[in-house]
Structures are given as C-alpha cells and as structure tokens.
Short mmCIF file of C-alpha atoms in Angstrom, two decimals:
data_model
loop_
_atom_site.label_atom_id
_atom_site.label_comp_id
_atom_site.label_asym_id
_atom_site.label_seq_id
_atom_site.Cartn_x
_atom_site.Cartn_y
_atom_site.Cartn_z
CA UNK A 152 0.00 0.00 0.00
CA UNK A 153 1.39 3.48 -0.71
CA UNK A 154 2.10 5.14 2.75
CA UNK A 155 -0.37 7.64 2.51
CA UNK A 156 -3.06 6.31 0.60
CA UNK A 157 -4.96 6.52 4.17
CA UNK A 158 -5.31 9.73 4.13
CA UNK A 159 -8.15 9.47 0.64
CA UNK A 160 -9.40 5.87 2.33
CA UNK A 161 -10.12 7.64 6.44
CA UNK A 162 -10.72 10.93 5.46
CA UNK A 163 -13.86 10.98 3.58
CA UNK A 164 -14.18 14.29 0.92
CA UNK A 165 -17.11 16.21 2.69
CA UNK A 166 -15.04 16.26 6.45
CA UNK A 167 -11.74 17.58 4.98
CA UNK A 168 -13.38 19.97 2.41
CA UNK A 169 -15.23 21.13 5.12
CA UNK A 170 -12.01 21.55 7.52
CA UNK A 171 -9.99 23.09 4.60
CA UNK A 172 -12.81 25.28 3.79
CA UNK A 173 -12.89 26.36 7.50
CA UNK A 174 -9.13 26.35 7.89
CA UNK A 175 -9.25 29.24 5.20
CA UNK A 176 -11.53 31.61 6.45
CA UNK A 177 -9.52 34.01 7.30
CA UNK A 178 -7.16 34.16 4.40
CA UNK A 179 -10.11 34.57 1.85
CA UNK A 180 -11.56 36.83 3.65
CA UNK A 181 -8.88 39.20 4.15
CA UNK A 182 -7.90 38.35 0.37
CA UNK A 183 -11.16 38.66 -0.95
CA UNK A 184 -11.99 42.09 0.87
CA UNK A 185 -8.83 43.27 -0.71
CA UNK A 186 -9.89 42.21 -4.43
CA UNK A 187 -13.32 44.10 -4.41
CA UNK A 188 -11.67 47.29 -2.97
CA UNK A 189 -8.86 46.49 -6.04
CA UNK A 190 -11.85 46.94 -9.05
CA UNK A 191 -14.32 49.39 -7.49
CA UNK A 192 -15.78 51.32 -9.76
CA UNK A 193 -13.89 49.91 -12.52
CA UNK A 194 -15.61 47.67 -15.39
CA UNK A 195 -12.19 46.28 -17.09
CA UNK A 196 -9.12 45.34 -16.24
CA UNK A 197 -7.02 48.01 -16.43
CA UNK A 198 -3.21 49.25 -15.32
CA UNK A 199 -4.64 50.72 -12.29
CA UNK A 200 -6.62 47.56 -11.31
CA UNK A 201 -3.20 45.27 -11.97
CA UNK A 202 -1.18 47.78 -10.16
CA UNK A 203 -4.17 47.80 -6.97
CA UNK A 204 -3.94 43.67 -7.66
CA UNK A 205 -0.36 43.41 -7.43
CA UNK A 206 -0.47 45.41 -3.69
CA UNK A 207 -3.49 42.71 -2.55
CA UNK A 208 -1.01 39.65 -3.82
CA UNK A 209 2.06 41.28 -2.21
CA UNK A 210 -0.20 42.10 2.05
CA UNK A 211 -1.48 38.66 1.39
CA UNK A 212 2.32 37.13 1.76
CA UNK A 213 2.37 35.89 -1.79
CA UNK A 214 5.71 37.39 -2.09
CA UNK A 215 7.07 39.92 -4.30
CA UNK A 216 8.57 37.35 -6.88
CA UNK A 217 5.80 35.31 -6.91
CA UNK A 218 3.20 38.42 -7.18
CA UNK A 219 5.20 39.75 -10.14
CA UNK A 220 4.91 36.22 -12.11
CA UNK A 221 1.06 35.89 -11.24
CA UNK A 222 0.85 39.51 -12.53
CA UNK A 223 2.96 39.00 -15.98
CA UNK A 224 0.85 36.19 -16.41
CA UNK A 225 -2.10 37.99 -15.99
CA UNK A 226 -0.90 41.16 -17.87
CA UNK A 227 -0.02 38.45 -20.81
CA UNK A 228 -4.02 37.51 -21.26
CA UNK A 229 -5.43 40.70 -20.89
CA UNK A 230 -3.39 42.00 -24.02
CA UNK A 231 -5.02 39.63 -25.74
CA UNK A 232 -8.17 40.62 -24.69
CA UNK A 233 -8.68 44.61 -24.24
CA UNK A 234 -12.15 44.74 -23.06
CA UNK A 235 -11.49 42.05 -20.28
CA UNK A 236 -14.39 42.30 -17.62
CA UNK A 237 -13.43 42.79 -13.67
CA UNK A 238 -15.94 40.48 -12.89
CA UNK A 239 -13.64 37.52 -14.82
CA UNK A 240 -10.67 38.50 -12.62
CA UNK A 241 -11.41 36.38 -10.13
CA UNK A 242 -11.68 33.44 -12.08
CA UNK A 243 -8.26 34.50 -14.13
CA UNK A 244 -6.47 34.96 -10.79
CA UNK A 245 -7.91 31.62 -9.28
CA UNK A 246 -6.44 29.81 -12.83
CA UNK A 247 -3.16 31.81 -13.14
CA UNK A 248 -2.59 30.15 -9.22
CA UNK A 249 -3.66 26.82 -9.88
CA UNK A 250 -1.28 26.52 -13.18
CA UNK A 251 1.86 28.07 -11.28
CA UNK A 252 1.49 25.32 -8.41
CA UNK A 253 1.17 22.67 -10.89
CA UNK A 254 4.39 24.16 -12.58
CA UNK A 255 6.28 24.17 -9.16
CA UNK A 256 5.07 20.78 -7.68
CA UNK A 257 4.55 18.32 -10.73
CA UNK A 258 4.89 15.87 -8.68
CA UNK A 259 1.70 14.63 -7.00
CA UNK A 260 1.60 13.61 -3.64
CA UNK A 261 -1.28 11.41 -3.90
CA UNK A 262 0.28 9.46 -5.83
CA UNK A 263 3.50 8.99 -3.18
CA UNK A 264 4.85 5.74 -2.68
CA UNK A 265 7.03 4.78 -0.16
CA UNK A 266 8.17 1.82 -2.12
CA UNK A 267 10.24 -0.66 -0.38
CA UNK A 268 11.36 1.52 2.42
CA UNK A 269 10.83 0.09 5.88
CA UNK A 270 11.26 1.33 7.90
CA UNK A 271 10.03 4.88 5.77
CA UNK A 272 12.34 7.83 7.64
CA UNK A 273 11.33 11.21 8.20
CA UNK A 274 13.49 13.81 9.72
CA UNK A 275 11.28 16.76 10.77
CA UNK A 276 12.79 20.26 10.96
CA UNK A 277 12.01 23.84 12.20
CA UNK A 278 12.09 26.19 14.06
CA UNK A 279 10.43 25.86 17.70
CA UNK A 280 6.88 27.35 17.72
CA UNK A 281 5.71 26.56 14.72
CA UNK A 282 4.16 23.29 15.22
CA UNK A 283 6.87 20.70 15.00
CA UNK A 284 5.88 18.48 17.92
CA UNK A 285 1.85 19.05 17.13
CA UNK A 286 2.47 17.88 13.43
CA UNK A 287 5.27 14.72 14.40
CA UNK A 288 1.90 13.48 16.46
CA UNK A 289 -0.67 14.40 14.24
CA UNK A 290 1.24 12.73 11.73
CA UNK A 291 1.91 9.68 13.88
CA UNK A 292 -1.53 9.65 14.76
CA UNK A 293 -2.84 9.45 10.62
CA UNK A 294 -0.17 6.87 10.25
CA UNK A 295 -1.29 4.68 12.66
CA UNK A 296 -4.94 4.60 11.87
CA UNK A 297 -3.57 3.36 8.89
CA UNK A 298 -2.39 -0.02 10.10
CA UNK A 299 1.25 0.84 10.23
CA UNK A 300 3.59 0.86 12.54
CA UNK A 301 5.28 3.99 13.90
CA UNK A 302 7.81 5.01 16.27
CA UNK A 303 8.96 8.66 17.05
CA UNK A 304 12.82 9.44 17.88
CA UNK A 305 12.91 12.63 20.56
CA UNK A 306 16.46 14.20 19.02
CA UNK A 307 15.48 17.12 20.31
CA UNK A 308 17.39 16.87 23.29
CA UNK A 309 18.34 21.02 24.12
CA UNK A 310 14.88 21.53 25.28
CA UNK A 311 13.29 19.25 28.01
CA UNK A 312 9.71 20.27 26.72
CA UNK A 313 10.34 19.06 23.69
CA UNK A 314 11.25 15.28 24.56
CA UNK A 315 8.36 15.92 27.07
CA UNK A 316 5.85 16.92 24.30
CA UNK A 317 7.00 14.29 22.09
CA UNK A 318 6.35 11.84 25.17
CA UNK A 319 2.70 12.91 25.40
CA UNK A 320 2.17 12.90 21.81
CA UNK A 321 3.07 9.36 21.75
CA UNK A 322 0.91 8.20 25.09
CA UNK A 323 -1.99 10.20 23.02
CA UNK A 324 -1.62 8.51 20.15
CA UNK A 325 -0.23 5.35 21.15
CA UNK A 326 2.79 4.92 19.54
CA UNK A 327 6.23 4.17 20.80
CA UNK A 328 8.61 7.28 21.84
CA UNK A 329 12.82 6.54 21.99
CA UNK A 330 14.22 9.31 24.40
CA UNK A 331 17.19 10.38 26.41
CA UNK A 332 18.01 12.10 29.11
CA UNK A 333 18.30 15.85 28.18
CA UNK A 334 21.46 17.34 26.71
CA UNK A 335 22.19 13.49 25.47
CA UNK A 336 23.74 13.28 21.70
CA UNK A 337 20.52 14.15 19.00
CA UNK A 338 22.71 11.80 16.90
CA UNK A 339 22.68 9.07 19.41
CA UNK A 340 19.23 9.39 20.19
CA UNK A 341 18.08 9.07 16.25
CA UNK A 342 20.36 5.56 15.85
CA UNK A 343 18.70 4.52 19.12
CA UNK A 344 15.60 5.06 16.99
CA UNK A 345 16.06 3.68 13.78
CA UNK A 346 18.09 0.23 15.02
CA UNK A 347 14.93 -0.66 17.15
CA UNK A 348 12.52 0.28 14.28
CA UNK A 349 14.39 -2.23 12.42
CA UNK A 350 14.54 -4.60 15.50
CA UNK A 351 10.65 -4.29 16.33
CA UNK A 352 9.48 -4.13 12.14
CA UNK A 353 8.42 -1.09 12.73
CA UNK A 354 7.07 0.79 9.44
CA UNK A 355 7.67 4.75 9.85
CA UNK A 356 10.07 6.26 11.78
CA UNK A 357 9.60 10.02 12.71
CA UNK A 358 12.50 11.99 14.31
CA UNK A 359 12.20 15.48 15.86
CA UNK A 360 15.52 17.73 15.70
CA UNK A 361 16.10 20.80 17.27
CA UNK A 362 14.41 23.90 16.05
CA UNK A 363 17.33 26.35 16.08
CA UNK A 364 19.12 28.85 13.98
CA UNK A 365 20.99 31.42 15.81
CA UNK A 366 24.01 29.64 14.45
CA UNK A 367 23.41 28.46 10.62
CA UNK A 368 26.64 26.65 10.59
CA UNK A 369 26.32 24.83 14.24
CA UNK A 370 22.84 23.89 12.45
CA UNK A 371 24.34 22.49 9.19
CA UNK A 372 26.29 20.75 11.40
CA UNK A 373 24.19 18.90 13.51
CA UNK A 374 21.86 17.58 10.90
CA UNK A 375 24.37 16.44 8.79
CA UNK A 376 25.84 14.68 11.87
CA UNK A 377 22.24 13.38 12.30
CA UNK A 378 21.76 12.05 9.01
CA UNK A 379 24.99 10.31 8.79
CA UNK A 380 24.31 8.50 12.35
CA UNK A 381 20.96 7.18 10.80
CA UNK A 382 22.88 6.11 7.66
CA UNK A 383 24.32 3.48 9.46
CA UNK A 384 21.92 2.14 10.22
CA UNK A 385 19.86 2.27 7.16
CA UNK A 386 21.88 3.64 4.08
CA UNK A 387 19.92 6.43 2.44
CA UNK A 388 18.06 7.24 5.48
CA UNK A 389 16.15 9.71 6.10
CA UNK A 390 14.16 9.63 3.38
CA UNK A 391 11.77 12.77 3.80
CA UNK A 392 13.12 15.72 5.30
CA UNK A 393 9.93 17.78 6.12
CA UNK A 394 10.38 21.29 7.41
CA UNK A 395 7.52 22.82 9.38
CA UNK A 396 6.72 26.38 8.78
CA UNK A 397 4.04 28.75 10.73
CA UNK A 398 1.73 30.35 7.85
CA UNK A 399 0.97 33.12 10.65
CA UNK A 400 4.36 34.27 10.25
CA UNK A 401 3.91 35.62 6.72
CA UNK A 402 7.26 36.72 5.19
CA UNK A 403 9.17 35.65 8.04
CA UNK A 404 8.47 32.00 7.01
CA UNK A 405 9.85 32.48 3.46
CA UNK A 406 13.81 33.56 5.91
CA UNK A 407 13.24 30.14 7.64
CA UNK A 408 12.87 27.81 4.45
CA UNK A 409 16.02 29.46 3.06
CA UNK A 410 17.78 29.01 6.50
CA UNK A 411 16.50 25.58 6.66
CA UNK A 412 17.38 24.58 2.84
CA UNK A 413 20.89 25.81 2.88
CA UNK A 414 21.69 23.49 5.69
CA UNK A 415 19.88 20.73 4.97
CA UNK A 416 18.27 18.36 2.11
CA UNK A 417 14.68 19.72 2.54
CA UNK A 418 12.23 17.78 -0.04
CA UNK A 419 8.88 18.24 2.06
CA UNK A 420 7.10 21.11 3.65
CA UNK A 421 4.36 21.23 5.78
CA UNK A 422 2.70 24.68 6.83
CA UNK A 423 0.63 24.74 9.78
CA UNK A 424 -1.83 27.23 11.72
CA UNK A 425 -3.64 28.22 8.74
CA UNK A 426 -6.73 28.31 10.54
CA UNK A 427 -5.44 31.20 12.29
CA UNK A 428 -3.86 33.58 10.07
CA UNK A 429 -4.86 35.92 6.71
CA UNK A 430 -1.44 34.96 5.63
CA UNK A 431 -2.43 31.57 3.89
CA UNK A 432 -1.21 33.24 0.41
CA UNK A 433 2.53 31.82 1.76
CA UNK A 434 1.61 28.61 0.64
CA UNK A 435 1.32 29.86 -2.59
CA UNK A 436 4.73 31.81 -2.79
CA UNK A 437 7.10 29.33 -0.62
CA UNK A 438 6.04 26.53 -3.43
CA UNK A 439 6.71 29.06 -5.93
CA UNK A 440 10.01 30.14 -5.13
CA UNK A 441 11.63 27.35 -3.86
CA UNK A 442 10.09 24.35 -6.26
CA UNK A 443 9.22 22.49 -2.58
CA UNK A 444 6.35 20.13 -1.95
CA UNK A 445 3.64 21.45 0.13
CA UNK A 446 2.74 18.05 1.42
CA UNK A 447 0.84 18.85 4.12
CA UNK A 448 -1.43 21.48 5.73
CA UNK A 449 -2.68 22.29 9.47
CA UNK A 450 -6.21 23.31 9.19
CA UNK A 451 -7.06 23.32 12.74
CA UNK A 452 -6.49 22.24 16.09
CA UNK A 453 -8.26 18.79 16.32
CA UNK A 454 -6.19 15.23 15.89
CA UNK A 455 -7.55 14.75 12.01
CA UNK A 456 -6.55 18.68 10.88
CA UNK A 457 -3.69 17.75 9.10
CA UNK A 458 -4.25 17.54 5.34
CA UNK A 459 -2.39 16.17 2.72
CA UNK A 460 -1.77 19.74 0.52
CA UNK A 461 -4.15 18.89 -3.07
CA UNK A 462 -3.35 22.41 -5.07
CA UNK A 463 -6.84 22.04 -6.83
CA UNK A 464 -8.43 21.56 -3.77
CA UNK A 465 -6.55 24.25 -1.95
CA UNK A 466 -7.50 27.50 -4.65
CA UNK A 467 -10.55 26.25 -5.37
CA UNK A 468 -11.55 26.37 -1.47
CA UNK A 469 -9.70 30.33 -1.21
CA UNK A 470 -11.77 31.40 -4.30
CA UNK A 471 -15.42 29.80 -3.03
#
C-alpha cells in the first residue's frame, strides 16, 4: 500500500473539504476584501486595477517574486483581450494560481509511494513554535490509523519540553517514543531510533531535531551529523526531510525555508496554523520560489486537521 493512501481511504471528501474550507476563512476573507476594494468602480481590467492587484497579492504574503509572475501572467491575457471584464478577474487569478502550483510541484503527492522503504524515515525540521511536535503526532496519529507501525525518535534533546511533548504525543496517540536524558547526543538518540525500528518491524520512523538557527553553521552541522548517524543504520536514510513552517508568520516563514534549505536536504514542507492567520497566500509563494512540496497542511487544532496539501483543492476552497 502506498504510505499515505490513508489519508483518501479515512478521510472521507465532505469532512476535509469542510475543515480546509474552515481552515481558510480568514485568508479569503482578508484576500477577498482586498480584491473588491482592487476593481471598485472599474468595469475592465485596467493598469490601475493590476497595479491595486499586485499590492493585494504582495499584504497577502504571496511574495514579491511570486506576485510579479502571477501579474505578468495575468498582464499576458489581458493583451489579448482589451475589453477584459473585472468580474472575470477572479476566475483569471484563481487559474493563473492553480497553473503556477502545478508548474512548481509536478509531482503529486497522492500518488507517493514509499516503495520498499521500511522502515520509511522522516526527519522533521524547524524552528520551535511553529508546530513541529503538534504535526510529528498528528502525523503519527494518521499513520497509525492506517495499520502501520510507527515510532517517534525525541532528538530534540536542548529543550526538556520538547522530549516531554513528544512523550505525550506518543501516550496520546499510542505509539512508541525513543528518548534520552536531556542534553544526550541528537545523533545518538536518532540511531537509538532507527536500530529498534528495524529490531521491532516497525514501518515509519519520525525523528524530531532541534528547532534552532541562531548559528546556521552549528545547524548544518548537527543535521548532517544526524543524518549520517541514521545512515548506518539504514543507508539512504532519512528519506523525507519535512520542514515545518508557521503560515501566521507571513514573510518571516519564506527567511526560515532558506535558512532551513541551505543546511539541509529539505524535499517536504508542511505549513501549519492556517486556521489562524490571513497569511495563507505563503503557501502559494514558498512553493513558488523554492520548487518544494507542500505536502501537508494544518487546518485546525483537532487530531484529524492535518491535510495532505491537493493544489486544486486548496485554490478552489480560497476562491469559493
């Protein structure tokens, strides 16, 4: 079975549309509020309206790069067609989106295998506060209802709230937790981790690392130290490295993926708190700019609110 085929088979279409469509709110909205102000009183789209569109793209935490393409794109059809109504903006905008996340991500995630990994490996990274620990278990917690196996690595030893939260993640969910005493070797404690996965058959191993980045280099460091501990164990381990990113942190998110993919191997991003944030137009600019996966969303607070990220899905719901 693909490793995340669970999430179409326990999540029927009506619950998650409804807790995307919820999750979103506040980002359409705040972007929507923003678009009728952009065409008042004006019946085509003209310069002014693609100049007042270009400001609503850019507060909404598109990104400036991003907003520009969108806008080119934009500019491109309504050369070809002069008299183009405001009222069709909408639907120009919502299709302009969809086609650049299609561009950035061709690969889609529903249609992930895991192939003959097993134990499947996923280092998690971030910074602390933006949901690490709350998506490792919500994670955990999908996997699991799934049939398979999981065990979570606490590697995030410089913080004794974080092997703590980790703990309590795993007595909630009921999966199995590898710690160490605080200050103990991250590298240590992810080897610890992956030899019993392989001793126990265990299916998915999730490790937590520490979420900081005062020092870029010390950072670099310890991951790579991390990775190559685990590679001992199981040669091209890990094979997901998902970095968890706060939406309600706007631009400020877009500094941390470049932080976190200069030191590391980054392939998967998750973006969480969308339910409570305007900023959900980061999604669309972080997949942009740096040709990431969005492979999953937090939509909310409750145990199921993490979505796999479907880009059709994702528009549609911020242009209902």
């Amino acid at each position: 079975m693909g490793l995340f085929d669970f999430f179409k088979k326990k999540e029927t279409a009506p619950e998650a549309q409804e807790a995307l469509d919820k999750g979103l709110e506040k980002t359409k909205d705040g972007f929507f509020n923003k678009i009728t102000k952009a065409v008042a009183g004006k019946s085509t789209v003209d310069d002014e309206v693609l100049d007042n569109l270009e400001e609503v793209l850019v507060t909404s935490d598109v990104g400036v790069k991003t907003t520009l393409k969108i806008i080119s794109r934009i500019e491109d059809r309504v050369s070809k067609d002069k008299y183009l109504n405001t009222s069709e903006l909408n639907f120009i905008l919502r299709d302009e989106i969809q086609l650049l996340l299609s561009e950035n991500n061709s690969n889609d995630f529903r249609q992930f295998e895991y192939g003959d990994y097993k134990p499947y490996v996923i280092m998690v990274v971030g910074v602390n506060g933006v949901g690490k620990t709350t998506t490792i278990g919500k994670l955990a917690h999908k996997l699991k209802e799934s049939g398979l196996k999981v065990v979570l690595g606490a590697a995030d030893t410089f913080r004794a709230a974080a092997v703590d939260q980790i703990k309590l993640w795993g007595e909630r969910v009921g999966v199995r937790v590898v710690a160490q005493a605080m200050g103990s070797d991250p590298a240590s404690v992810a080897f610890d981790t992956l030899q019993s996965a392989v001793a126990n058959g265990e299916d998915v191993v999730i490790i937590d690392t520490a979420g900081r980045l005062h020092n870029k280099l010390g950072l670099m460091n310890e991951l790579g130290k991390i990775k190559q501990v685990m590679q001992k164990v199981i040669p091209n381990a890990p094979h997901e490295i998902l970095l968890v990113l706060d939406a309600s942190t706007g631009q400020n998110a877009f500094e941390q993926c470049k932080q976190f993919t200069e030191a590391t191997d980054v392939n998967a991003l998750a973006i969480t708190k969308l339910d409570g944030t305007a900023k959900g137009g980061v999604v669309i600019g972080i997949s942009d700019q740096f040709k990431i996966p969005v492979k999953y969303i937090g939509v909310g607070e409750k145990i199921g609110d993490l979505q796999l990220f479907d880009k059709k899905e994702f528009v549609n719901s911020l242009f209902k």
